[in-house]
PDB file of C-alpha atoms and ligand atoms in Angstrom:
ATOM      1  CA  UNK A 268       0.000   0.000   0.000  1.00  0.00           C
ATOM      2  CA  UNK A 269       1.011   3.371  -1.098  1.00  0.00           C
ATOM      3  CA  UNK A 270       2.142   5.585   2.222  1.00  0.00           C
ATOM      4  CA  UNK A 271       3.561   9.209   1.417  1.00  0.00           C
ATOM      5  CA  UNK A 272       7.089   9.262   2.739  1.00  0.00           C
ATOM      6  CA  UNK A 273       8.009  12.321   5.562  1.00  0.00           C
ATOM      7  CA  UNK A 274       9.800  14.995   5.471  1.00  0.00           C
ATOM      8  CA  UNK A 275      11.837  16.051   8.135  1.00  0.00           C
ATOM      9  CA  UNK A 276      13.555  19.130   8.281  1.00  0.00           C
ATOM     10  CA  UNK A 277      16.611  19.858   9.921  1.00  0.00           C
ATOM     11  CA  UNK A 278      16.325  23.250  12.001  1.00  0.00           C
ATOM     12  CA  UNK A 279      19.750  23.129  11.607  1.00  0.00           C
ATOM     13  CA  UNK A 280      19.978  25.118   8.975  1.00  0.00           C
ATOM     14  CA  UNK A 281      16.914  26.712   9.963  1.00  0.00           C
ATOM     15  CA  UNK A 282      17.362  30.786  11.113  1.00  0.00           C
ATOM     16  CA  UNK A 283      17.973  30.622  14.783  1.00  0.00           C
ATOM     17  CA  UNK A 284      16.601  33.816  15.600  1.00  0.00           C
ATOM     18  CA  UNK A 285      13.526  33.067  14.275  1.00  0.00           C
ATOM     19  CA  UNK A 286      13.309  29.473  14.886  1.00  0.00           C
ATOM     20  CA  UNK A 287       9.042  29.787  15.717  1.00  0.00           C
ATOM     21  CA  UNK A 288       8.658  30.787  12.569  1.00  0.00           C
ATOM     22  CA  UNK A 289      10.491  28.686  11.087  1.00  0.00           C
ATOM     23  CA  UNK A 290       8.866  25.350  12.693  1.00  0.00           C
ATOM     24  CA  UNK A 291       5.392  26.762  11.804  1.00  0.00           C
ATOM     25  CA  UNK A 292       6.387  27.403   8.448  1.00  0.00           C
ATOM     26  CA  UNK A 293       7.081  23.508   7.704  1.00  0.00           C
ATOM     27  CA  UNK A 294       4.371  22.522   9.585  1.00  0.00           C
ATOM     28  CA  UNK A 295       2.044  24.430   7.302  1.00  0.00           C
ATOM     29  CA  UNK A 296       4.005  22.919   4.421  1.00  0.00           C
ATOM     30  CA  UNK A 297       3.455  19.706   5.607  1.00  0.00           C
ATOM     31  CA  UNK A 298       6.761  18.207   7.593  1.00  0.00           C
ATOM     32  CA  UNK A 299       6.388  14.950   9.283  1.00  0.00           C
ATOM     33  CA  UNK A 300       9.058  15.252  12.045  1.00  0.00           C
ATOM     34  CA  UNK A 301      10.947  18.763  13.167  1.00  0.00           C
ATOM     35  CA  UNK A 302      15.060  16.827  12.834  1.00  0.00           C
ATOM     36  CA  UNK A 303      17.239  17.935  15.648  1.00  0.00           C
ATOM     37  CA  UNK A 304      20.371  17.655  14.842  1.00  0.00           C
ATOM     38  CA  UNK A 305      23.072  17.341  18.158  1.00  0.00           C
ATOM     39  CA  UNK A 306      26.579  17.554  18.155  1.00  0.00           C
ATOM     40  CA  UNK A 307      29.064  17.344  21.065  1.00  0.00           C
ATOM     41  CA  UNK A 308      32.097  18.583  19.573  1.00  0.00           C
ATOM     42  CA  UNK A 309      33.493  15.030  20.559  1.00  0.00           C
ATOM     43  CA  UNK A 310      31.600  12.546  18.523  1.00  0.00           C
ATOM     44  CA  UNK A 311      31.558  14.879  15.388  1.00  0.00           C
ATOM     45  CA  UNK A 312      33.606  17.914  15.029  1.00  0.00           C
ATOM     46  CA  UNK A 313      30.816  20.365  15.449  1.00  0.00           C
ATOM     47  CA  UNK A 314      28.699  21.766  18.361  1.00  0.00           C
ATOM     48  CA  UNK A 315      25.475  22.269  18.118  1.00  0.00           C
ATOM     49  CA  UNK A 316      22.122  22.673  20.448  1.00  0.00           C
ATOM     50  CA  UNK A 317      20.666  20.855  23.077  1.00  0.00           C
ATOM     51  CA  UNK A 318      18.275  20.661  25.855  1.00  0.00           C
ATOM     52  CA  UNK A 319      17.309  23.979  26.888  1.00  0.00           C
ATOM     53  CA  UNK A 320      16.504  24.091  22.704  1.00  0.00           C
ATOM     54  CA  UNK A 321      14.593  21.288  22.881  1.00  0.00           C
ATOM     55  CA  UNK A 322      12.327  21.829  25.839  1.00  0.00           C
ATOM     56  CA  UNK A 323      11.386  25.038  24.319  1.00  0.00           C
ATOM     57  CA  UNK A 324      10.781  23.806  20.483  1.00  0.00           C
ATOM     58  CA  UNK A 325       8.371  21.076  22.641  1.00  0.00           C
ATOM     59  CA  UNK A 326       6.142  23.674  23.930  1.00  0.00           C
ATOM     60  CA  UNK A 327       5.428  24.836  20.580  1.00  0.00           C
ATOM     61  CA  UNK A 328       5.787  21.751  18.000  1.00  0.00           C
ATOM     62  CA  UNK A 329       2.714  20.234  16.663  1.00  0.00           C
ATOM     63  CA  UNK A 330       4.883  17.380  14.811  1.00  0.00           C
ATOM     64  CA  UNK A 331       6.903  14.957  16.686  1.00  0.00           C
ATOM     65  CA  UNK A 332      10.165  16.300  17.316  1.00  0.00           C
ATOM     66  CA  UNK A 333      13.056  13.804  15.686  1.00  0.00           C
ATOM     67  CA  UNK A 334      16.160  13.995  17.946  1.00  0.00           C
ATOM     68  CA  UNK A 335      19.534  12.690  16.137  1.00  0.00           C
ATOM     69  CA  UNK A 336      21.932  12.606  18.860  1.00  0.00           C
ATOM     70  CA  UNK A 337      25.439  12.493  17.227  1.00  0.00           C
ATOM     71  CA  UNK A 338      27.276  12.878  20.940  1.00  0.00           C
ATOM     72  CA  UNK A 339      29.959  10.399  22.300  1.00  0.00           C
ATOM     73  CA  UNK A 340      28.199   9.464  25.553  1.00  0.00           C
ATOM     74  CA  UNK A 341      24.541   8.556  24.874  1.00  0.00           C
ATOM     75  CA  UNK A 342      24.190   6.075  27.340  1.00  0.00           C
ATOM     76  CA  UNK A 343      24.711   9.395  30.002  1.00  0.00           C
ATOM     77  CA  UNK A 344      23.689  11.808  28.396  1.00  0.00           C
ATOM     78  CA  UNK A 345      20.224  10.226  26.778  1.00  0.00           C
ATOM     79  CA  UNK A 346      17.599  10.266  29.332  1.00  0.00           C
ATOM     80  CA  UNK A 347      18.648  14.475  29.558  1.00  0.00           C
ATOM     81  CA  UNK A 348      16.913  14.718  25.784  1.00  0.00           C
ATOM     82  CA  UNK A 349      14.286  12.035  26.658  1.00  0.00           C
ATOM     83  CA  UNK A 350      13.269  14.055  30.254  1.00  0.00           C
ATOM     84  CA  UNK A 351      13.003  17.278  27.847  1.00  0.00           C
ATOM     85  CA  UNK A 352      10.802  15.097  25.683  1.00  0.00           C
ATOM     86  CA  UNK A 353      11.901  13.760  22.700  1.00  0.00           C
ATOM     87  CA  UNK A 354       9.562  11.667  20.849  1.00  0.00           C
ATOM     88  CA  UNK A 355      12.125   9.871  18.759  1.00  0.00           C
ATOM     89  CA  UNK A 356      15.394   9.537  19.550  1.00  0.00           C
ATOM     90  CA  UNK A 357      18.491   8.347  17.328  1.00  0.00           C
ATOM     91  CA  UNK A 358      21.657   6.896  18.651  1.00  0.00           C
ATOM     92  CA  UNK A 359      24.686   6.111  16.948  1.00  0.00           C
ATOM     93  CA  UNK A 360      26.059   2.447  16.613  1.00  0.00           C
ATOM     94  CA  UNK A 361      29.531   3.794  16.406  1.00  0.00           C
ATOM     95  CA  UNK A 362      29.216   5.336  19.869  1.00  0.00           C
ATOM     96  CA  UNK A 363      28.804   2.015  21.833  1.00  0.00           C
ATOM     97  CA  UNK A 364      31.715  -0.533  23.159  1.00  0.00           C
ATOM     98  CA  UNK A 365      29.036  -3.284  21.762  1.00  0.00           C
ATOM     99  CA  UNK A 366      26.061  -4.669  21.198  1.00  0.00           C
ATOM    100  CA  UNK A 367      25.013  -4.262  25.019  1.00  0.00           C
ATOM    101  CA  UNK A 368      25.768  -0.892  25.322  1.00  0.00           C
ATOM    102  CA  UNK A 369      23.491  -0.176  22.243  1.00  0.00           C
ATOM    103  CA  UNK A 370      20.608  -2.200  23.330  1.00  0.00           C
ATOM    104  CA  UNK A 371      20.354  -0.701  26.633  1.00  0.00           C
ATOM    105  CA  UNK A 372      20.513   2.562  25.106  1.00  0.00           C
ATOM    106  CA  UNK A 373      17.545   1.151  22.802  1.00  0.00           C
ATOM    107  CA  UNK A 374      15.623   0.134  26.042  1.00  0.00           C
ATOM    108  CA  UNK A 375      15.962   3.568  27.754  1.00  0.00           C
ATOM    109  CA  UNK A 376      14.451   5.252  24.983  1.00  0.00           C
ATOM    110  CA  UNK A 377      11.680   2.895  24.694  1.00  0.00           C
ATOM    111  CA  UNK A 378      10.649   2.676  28.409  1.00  0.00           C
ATOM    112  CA  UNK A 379      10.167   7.154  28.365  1.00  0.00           C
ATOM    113  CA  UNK A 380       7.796   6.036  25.797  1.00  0.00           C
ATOM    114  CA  UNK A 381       9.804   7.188  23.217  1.00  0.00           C
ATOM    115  CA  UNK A 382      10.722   5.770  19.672  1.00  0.00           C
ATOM    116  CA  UNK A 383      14.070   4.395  19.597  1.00  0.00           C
ATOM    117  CA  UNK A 384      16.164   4.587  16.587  1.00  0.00           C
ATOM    118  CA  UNK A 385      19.657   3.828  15.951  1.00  0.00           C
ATOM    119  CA  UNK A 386      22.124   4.907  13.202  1.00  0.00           C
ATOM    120  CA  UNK A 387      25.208   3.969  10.967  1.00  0.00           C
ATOM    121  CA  UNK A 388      27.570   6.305   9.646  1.00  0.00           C
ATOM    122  CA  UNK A 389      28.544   6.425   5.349  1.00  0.00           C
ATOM    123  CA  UNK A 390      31.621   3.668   6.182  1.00  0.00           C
ATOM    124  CA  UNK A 391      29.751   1.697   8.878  1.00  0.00           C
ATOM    125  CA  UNK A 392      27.940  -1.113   7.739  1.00  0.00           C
ATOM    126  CA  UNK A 393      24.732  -2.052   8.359  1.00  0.00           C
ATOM    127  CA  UNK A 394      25.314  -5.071   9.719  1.00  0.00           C
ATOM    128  CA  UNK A 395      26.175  -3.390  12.724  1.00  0.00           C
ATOM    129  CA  UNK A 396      22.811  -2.628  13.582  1.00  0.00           C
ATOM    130  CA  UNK A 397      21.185  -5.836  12.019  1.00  0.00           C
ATOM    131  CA  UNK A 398      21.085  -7.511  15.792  1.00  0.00           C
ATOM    132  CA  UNK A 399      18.959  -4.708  16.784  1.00  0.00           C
ATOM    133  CA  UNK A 400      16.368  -4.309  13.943  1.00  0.00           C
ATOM    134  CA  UNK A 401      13.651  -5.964  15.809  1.00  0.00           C
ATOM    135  CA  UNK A 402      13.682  -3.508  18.964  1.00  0.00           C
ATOM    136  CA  UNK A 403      13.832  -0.607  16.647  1.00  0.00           C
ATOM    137  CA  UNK A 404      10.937   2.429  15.866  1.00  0.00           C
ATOM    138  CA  UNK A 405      13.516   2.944  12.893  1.00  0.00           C
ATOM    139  CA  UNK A 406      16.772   3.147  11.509  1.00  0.00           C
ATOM    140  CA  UNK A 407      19.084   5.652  10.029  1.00  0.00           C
ATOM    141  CA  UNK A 408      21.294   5.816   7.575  1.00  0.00           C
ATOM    142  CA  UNK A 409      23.525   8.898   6.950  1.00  0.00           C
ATOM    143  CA  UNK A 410      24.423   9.628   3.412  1.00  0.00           C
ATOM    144  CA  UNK A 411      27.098  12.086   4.160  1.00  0.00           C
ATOM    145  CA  UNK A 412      29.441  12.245   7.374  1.00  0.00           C
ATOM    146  CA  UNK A 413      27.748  13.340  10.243  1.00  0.00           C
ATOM    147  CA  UNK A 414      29.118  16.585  11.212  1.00  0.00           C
ATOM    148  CA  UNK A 415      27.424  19.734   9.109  1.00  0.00           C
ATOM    149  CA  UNK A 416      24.616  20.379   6.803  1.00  0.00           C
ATOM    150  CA  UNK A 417      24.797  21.149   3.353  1.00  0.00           C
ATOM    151  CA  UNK A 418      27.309  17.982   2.137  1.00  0.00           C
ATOM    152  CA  UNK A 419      27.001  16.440  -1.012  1.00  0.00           C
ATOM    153  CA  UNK A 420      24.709  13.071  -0.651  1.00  0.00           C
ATOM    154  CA  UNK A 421      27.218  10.058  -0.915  1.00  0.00           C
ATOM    155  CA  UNK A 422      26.054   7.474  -4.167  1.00  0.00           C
ATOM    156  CA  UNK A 423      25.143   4.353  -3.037  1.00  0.00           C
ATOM    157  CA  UNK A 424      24.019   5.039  -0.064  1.00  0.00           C
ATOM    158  CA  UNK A 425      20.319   4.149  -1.191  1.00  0.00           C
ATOM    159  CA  UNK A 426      22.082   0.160  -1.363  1.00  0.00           C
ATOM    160  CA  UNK A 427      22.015   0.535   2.757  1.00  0.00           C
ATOM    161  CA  UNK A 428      18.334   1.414   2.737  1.00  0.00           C
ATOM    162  CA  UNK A 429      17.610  -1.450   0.477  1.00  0.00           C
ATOM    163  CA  UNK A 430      19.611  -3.610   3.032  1.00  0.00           C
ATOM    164  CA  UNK A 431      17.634  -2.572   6.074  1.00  0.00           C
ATOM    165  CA  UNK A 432      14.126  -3.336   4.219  1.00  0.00           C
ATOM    166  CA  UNK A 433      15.829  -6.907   3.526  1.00  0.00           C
ATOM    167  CA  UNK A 434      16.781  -7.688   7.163  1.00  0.00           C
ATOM    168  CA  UNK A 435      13.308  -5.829   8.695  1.00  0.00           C
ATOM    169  CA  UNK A 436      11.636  -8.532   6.289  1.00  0.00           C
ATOM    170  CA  UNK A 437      13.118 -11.249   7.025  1.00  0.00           C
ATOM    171  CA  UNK A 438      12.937 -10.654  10.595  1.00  0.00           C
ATOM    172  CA  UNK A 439       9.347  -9.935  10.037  1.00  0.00           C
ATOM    173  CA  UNK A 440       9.955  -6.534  11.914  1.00  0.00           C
ATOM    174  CA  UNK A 441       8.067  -2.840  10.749  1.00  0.00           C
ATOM    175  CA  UNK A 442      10.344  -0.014  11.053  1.00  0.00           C
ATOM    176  CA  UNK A 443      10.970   3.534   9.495  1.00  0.00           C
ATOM    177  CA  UNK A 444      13.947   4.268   7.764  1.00  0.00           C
ATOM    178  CA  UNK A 445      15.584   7.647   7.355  1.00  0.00           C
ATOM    179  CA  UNK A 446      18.298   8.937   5.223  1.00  0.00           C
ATOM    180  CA  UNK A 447      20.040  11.989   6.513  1.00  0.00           C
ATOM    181  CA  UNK A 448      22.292  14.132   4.525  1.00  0.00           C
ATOM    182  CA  UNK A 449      22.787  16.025   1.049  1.00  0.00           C
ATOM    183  CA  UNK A 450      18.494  15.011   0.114  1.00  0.00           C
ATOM    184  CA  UNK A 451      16.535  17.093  -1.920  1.00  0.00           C
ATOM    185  CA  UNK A 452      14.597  16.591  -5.223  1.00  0.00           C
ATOM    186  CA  UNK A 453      17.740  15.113  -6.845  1.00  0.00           C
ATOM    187  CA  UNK A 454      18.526  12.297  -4.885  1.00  0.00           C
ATOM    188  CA  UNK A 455      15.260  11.943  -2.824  1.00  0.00           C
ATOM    189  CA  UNK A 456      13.875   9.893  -5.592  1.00  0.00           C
ATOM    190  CA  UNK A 457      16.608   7.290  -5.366  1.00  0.00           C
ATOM    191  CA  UNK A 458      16.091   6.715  -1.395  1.00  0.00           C
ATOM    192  CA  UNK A 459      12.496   6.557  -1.564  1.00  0.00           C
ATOM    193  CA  UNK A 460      12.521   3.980  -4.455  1.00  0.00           C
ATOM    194  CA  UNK A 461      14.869   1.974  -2.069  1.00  0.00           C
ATOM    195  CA  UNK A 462      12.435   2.043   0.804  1.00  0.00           C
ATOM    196  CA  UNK A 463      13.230   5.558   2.640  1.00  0.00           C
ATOM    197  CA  UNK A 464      10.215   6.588   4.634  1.00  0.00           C
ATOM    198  CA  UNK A 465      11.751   9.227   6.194  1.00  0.00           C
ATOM    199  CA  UNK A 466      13.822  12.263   4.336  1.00  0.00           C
ATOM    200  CA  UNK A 467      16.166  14.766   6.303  1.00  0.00           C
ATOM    201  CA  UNK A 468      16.332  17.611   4.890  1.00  0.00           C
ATOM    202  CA  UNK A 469      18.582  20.812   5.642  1.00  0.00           C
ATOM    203  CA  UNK A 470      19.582  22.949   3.224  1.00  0.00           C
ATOM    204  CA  UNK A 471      17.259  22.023   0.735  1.00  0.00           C
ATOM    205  CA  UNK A 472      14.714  23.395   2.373  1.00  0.00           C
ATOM    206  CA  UNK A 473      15.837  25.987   4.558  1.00  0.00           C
ATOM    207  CA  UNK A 474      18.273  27.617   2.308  1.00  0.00           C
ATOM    208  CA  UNK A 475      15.812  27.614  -0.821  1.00  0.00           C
ATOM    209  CA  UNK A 476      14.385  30.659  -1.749  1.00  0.00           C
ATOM    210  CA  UNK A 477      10.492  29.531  -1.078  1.00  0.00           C
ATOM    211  CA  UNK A 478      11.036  26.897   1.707  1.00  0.00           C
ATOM    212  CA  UNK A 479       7.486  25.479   1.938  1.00  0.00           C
ATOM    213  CA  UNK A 480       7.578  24.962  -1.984  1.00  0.00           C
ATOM    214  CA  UNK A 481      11.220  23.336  -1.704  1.00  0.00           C
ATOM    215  CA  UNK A 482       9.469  21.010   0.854  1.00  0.00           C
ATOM    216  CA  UNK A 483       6.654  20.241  -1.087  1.00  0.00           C
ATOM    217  CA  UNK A 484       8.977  19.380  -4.584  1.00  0.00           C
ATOM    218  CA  UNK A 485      10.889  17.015  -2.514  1.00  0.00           C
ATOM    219  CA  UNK A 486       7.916  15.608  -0.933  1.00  0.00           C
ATOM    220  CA  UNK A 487       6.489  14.811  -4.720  1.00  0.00           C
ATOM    221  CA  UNK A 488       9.832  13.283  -6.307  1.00  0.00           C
ATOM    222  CA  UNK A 489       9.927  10.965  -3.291  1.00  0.00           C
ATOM    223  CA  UNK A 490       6.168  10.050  -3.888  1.00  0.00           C
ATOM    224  CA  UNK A 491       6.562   9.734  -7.422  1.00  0.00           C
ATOM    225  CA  UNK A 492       9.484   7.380  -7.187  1.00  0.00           C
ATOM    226  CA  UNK A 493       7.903   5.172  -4.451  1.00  0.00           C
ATOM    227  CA  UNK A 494       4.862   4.963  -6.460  1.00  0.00           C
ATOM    228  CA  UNK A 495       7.008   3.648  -9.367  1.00  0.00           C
ATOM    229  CA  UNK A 496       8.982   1.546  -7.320  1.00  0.00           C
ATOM    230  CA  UNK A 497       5.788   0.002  -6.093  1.00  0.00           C
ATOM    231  CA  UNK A 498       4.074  -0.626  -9.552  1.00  0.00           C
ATOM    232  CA  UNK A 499       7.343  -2.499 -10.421  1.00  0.00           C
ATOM    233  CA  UNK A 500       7.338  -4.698  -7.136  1.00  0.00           C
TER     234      UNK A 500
HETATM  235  C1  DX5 B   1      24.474  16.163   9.418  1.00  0.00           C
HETATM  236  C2  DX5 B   1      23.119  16.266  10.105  1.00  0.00           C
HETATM  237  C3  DX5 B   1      22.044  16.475   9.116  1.00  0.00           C
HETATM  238  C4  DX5 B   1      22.185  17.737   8.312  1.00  0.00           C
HETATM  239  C5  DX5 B   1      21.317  17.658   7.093  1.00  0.00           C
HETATM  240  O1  DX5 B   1      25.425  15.730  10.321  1.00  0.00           O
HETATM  241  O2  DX5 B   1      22.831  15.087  10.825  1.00  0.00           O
HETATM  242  O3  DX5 B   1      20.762  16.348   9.693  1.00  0.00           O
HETATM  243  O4  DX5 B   1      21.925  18.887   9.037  1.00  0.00           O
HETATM  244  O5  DX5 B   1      21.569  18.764   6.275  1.00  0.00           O
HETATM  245  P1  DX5 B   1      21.544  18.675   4.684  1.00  0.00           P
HETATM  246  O6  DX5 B   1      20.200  18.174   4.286  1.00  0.00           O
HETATM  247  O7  DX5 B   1      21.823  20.076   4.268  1.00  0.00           O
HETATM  248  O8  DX5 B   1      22.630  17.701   4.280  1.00  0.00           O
HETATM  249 ZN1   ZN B   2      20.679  14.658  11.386  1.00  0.00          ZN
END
C-alpha cells in the first residue's frame, strides 16, 4: 500500500533567531518530524544545540520532534533529551563498546515512551545494527558524514536502505527508515525507491528561496518514485 514518505527538516539550517517561525512554516508545508540535529564537539567535530533548545521547540511543535543525537556518551547523556521530551530519539552504533551498550541505550528510549532509533555512519555497515532491527521504531542511515549540513549526498548510499528493508523482512519486523544528509529533489527519488520513509532535509529546504515549496517538490519526487517503485514490485 502506497504511504507518502516524511519529510523532516533539519532546524539546523533553519534561522535561529527566528526558529518559531520557522517550525510553523514547515508545519504548514506539511513536515512529518521537526530533525534535531546534536553535536558534542566530541563525537563529530561540530557543536550544536541541546536541551534547553529542545524543551522550548516542545512547547510549541505540533509534529513529533526527531532527535539525532550524534554525541559520544549517549548512554549518560540520553535520558537528559528524553526528560526534555523527545519523541524519537536516534543513537549512533559507532558510539557504543558493543552490542550491550546499544541495546540498553535502545531500552531507555523505549521505556520514556519514546521511539528508539539507531544509526550507521557512510563507512559503517549495516550489519552493525542488524542484531537490533527488531527492537527498533527505525533506523538511520547517513548519506554524508555526520558533522554539518549542506554535504554532497554520498552514491550508493540508497544500497544501505535497500539492506535494512531486507533484514526488517526477514525478521518480520516494521520499522521507518531515514536517510540523513545532502536530500533534496535530486537524490530523494533514489532513497524513496529503495524504501526511505523518512527524508532529512537541511539545506534544501531551509536555504531555498520559497522553503514550503522546496518542501513540497521534494515531498512529490519521493512520492513519485515510491509509487514507481511500487508498480514495479
Ligand atoms: C548532518 C546532520 C544532518 C544535516 C542535514 O550531520 O545530521 O541532519 O543537518 O543537512 P543537509 O540536508 O543540508 O545535508
Ligand atoms: Zn541529522
Amino acid at each position: 500500500m502506497f504511504e507518502p514518505v516524511k519529510i523532516a527538516p533539519s532546524i539546523l539550517s533553519a534561522d535561529f533567531m527566528s526558529l518559531g517561525r520557522d517550525i510553523a512554516m514547515i508545519e504548514e508545508a506539511g513536515a512529518g518530524y521537526v530533525h534535531f540535529d546534536v553535536m558534542d564537539g566530541h563525537f563529530v567535530p561540530n557543536l550544536t544545540i541541546g536541551v534547553p533548545v529542545l524543551k522550548q521547540l516542545k512547547k510549541i511543535a505540533r509534529i513529533p520532534v526527531d532527535v539525532h543525537l550524534m554525541i559520544a556518551n549517549p548512554l549518560e547523556e540520553l535520558p537528559w533529551f528524553l526528560d526534555a521530551g523527545a519523541d524519537i530519539v536516534t543513537v549512533h552504533a559507532e558510539a557504543f563498546d558493543g552490542p550491550e551498550q546499544m541495546e540498553q541505550a535502545i531500552h531507555l528510549i523505549k521505556e520514556a515512551g519514546a521511539k528508539a532509533s539507531v544509526s550507521v555512519k557512510p563507512n559503517t555497515p549495516v550489519d552493525a545494527i542488524a542484531g537490533v532491527v527488531p527492537l527498533l521504531d527505525m533506523a538511520l542511515i547517513m548519506s554524508v558524514e555526520p558533522g554539518f549540513s549542506g554535504q554532497k549526498y554520498i552514491e550508493g548510499s540508497e544500497a544501505k536502505v535497500a539492506q535494512v528493508v531486507q533484514i526488517a523482512r526477514a525478521a518480520g519486523h516494521e520499522l521507518e527508515i531515514e536517510v540523513d544528509g545532502g536530500i533534496g529533489v535530486a537524490t530523494a527519488p533514489g532513497v524513496a525507491a529503495a524504501g526511505a520513509d523518512v527524508l532529512v532535509c537541511g539545506n534544501a529546504v531551509f536555504a531555498a528561496q520559497d522553503p514550503a515549496a522546496a518542501l513540497r517538490a521534494v515531498q512529490q519526487a519521493a512520492d513519485d518514485a515510491r509509487l514507481l517503485a511500487l508498480a514495479g514490485a
